[in-house]
C-alpha positions as a printed Julia matrix, in Angstrom:
252×3 Matrix{Float64}:
  0.03   0.01    0.05
  1.35   3.45   -1.01
  2.01   5.73    1.85
 -0.07   8.92    1.93
  1.48  12.2     0.72
  2.48  14.62    3.45
  3.95  17.39    1.23
  2.39  18.29   -2.11
  3.36  21.29   -4.28
  1.46  22.18   -7.42
  2.81  25.04   -9.58
  4.53  26.48   -6.48
  5.98  29.93   -6.96
  7.93  32.16   -4.61
  8.99  35.66   -5.54
 10.91  38.06   -3.37
 10.88  41.86   -3.96
 14.11  43.47   -2.86
 14.23  47.22   -2.41
 17.57  49.0    -2.84
 18.29  52.74   -2.81
 20.67  54.06   -5.5
 24.05  54.63   -3.78
 25.96  57.07   -5.97
 25.38  60.79   -5.56
 24.78  61.27   -9.3
 22.18  58.5    -9.4
 20.47  59.78   -6.32
 20.24  63.29   -7.8
 18.81  61.88  -11.07
 16.31  59.56   -9.38
 15.55  62.0    -6.52
 16.03  59.24   -3.97
 13.58  56.81   -5.5
 13.79  53.22   -4.44
 14.48  50.58   -7.11
 12.9   47.2    -6.73
 14.4   43.9    -7.9
 12.12  40.87   -8.33
 13.86  37.61   -7.52
 12.0   34.33   -8.49
 13.26  31.8    -5.97
 10.81  29.05   -7.12
  9.15  28.7   -10.49
  6.3   26.31  -10.94
  7.5   23.54   -8.65
  5.5   20.23   -8.63
  6.54  17.67   -6.06
  4.95  14.97   -3.85
  6.7   13.62   -0.74
  5.12  10.69    1.05
  5.02   9.7     4.67
  8.21   7.98    5.76
 10.32   9.13    2.85
 13.82  10.58    3.28
 14.23  13.11    0.53
 17.34  15.22   -0.23
 17.25  18.63   -1.91
 20.33  19.54   -3.86
 21.39  22.33   -6.25
 23.81  25.2    -6.3
 23.42  28.32   -4.19
 20.31  30.25   -5.09
 18.55  27.24   -6.64
 15.58  27.49   -4.2
 16.32  24.71   -1.75
 16.11  26.69    1.48
 13.19  28.66    0.16
 11.24  25.46   -0.42
 12.03  24.31    3.17
 10.95  27.63    4.51
  7.65  27.37    2.68
  7.01  23.83    3.99
  7.95  25.13    7.5
  5.37  27.99    7.07
  8.11  30.64    7.44
  7.1   32.1     4.08
  3.85  32.06    2.13
  3.75  31.05   -1.6
  3.45  33.83   -4.22
  1.38  31.46   -6.4
  0.51  27.82   -6.74
 -0.56  25.37   -4.02
  1.34  23.82   -1.11
 -0.28  21.18    1.06
  1.5   20.06    4.24
 -0.17  17.28    6.28
  1.39  17.05    9.65
  3.43  18.96   12.26
  6.77  20.26   11.14
 10.06  20.5    13.08
 12.39  22.88   11.16
 16.04  21.97   11.95
 17.01  25.02    9.95
 18.81  27.0    12.64
 19.35  24.83   15.66
 18.9   26.64   18.96
 17.39  29.73   17.35
 15.2   30.12   20.43
 17.94  29.69   22.98
 18.6   32.32   25.67
 22.29  32.67   26.56
 21.63  33.69   30.19
 19.61  30.56   30.89
 21.1   27.15   31.8
 21.09  24.19   29.44
 18.11  22.62   31.25
 16.2   25.91   31.18
 16.86  26.2    27.42
 15.6   22.63   26.87
 12.3   23.69   28.29
 12.23  26.99   26.43
 13.13  25.47   23.01
 10.93  22.45   23.54
  7.88  24.66   24.18
  8.81  26.73   21.09
  8.81  23.54   19.05
  5.32  22.56   20.22
  5.77  20.51   23.34
  4.1   21.17   26.7
  6.22  21.69   29.8
  5.07  18.3    31.0
  6.14  16.61   27.74
  9.57  18.3    27.95
  9.86  17.06   31.49
  9.09  13.52   30.42
 11.76  13.66   27.66
 14.38  15.7    29.52
 16.52  12.74   30.45
 16.5   11.35   26.89
 17.44  14.76   25.47
 20.29  15.21   27.94
 21.57  11.71   27.3
 21.5   12.16   23.51
 23.31  15.51   23.61
 26.12  13.98   25.83
 26.23  17.33   27.69
 25.04  16.17   31.18
 27.87  17.86   33.11
 27.08  21.21   31.51
 23.35  21.27   31.83
 23.36  23.57   34.89
 25.77  26.06   33.22
 24.52  29.11   31.34
 24.39  28.66   27.61
 26.8   31.55   27.07
 29.53  29.2    28.34
 28.77  26.58   25.6
 30.8   26.32   22.43
 28.95  26.63   19.11
 29.23  22.8    18.68
 27.69  22.13   22.15
 24.75  24.46   21.3
 24.13  22.55   18.04
 24.23  19.22   19.91
 21.64  20.44   22.33
 19.48  21.97   19.65
 19.51  18.74   17.53
 18.72  16.63   20.6
 15.69  18.84   21.45
 14.38  19.1    17.92
 14.5   15.36   17.3
 12.61  14.62   20.48
  9.46  16.49   19.47
  6.3   14.91   17.99
  6.61  16.47   14.54
  5.87  14.14   11.72
  8.02  16.09    9.21
 11.62  17.03    9.9
 13.31  19.73    7.77
 17.1   19.53    8.03
 19.16  22.37    6.4
 22.93  21.88    6.59
 22.9   20.96   10.3
 24.27  17.39   10.15
 27.8   18.62   10.81
 27.11  18.4    14.51
 30.12  17.4    16.59
 32.73  14.81   15.71
 32.21  11.91   13.24
 30.93   9.58   16.02
 28.29  12.1    17.04
 27.33  12.78   13.42
 26.76   9.09   12.9
 24.63   9.05   16.03
 22.54  11.87   14.56
 22.08   9.84   11.37
 21.0    6.83   13.36
 18.59   9.04   15.26
 17.08  10.25   12.0
 16.92   6.65   10.69
 14.98   5.68   13.82
 12.51   8.46   13.34
 11.93   7.38    9.79
 11.27   3.83   11.07
  8.55   5.38   13.2
  6.94   6.82   10.05
  8.38  10.32   10.22
  9.27  12.12    6.95
 12.69  13.63    6.45
 13.7   16.43    4.0
 17.42  17.19    3.97
 19.38  20.02    2.32
 23.1   19.79    1.99
 25.86  20.77   -0.38
 27.87  17.7     0.8
 26.88  14.81   -1.48
 28.19  12.07    0.91
 25.76  13.29    3.57
 22.88  13.33    1.01
 23.78   9.79    0.02
 23.84   8.72    3.64
 20.55  10.44    4.66
 18.24  10.27    1.6
 16.72   7.49   -0.5
 15.43   9.99   -3.07
 16.75  13.31   -4.26
 15.21  16.36   -5.88
 17.62  18.52   -7.85
 16.54  22.15   -8.02
 18.03  24.49  -10.59
 17.13  28.21  -10.86
 13.95  27.55   -8.9
 12.72  24.55  -10.91
 12.93  20.81  -10.53
 15.62  19.62  -12.91
 15.58  15.94  -11.78
 13.75  13.8    -9.25
 14.62  10.15   -8.54
 16.73   7.59   -6.67
 19.6    9.22   -4.72
 22.48   7.61   -6.67
 21.14   8.55  -10.05
 20.35  12.16   -9.21
 23.55  12.84   -7.27
 25.7   11.31  -10.04
 23.94  13.46  -12.59
 24.34  16.56  -10.51
 28.07  15.93   -9.81
 28.66  15.34  -13.62
 26.94  18.61  -14.36
 28.86  20.47  -11.65
 32.17  19.13  -12.94
 31.23  20.17  -16.55
 30.47  23.67  -15.17
 33.78  23.81  -13.45
 35.47  22.84  -16.63
 33.87  25.82  -18.38
 35.12  28.15  -15.74
 31.75  28.63  -14.02
 31.04  27.8   -10.37
 29.04  24.63   -9.65
């Protein structure tokens, strides 16, 4: 039986309007201080379906629309046009620890961040031991977050985010958490969540990480889907294209 779709995009468009004042004195005098507006089309008619329990990678060069698509699924942005259907709660692992407070202790930040991600205080209390154990930061949990290194903050943020009840996890370049052993622990945690029926959408510029985390890959190029299929096929095609671009003197 085919799993139900949890993310569906039909003709999805996202346009940003960037305002910029003219900087040179001559141009300012000519334009009388008028503001110029630049229209940036981040996504152009994207059609995708992601089903429950899938692990899908998003790849493409900078500016291809990967993070914009994640932000739309995470309800950070609204589409300019088209339709986006998201069935289920979303945990955006886009900026781990974004809700942290540096004057609070590690434990206090677990409660703060957990509530921000949709848990009740009672649910956070029930999962506190599991979160601390996963983070491997037990001896630092009563210290203020300002004493944590960036890597320690990422560990704690990942531990909290992956102990929520969200059925869809959005992961944007956050799998470089800690040393190799801890990174593998993070992959195993994501594998376990998928076994529970959670859906995983991963963005990374590092193809080995995409190969490790995803069973299917969507390649975005200039805001459009260029290829969608099994991880090995899409990643190999993307790398061949990237190398060809490098050979012509253009960045991949």
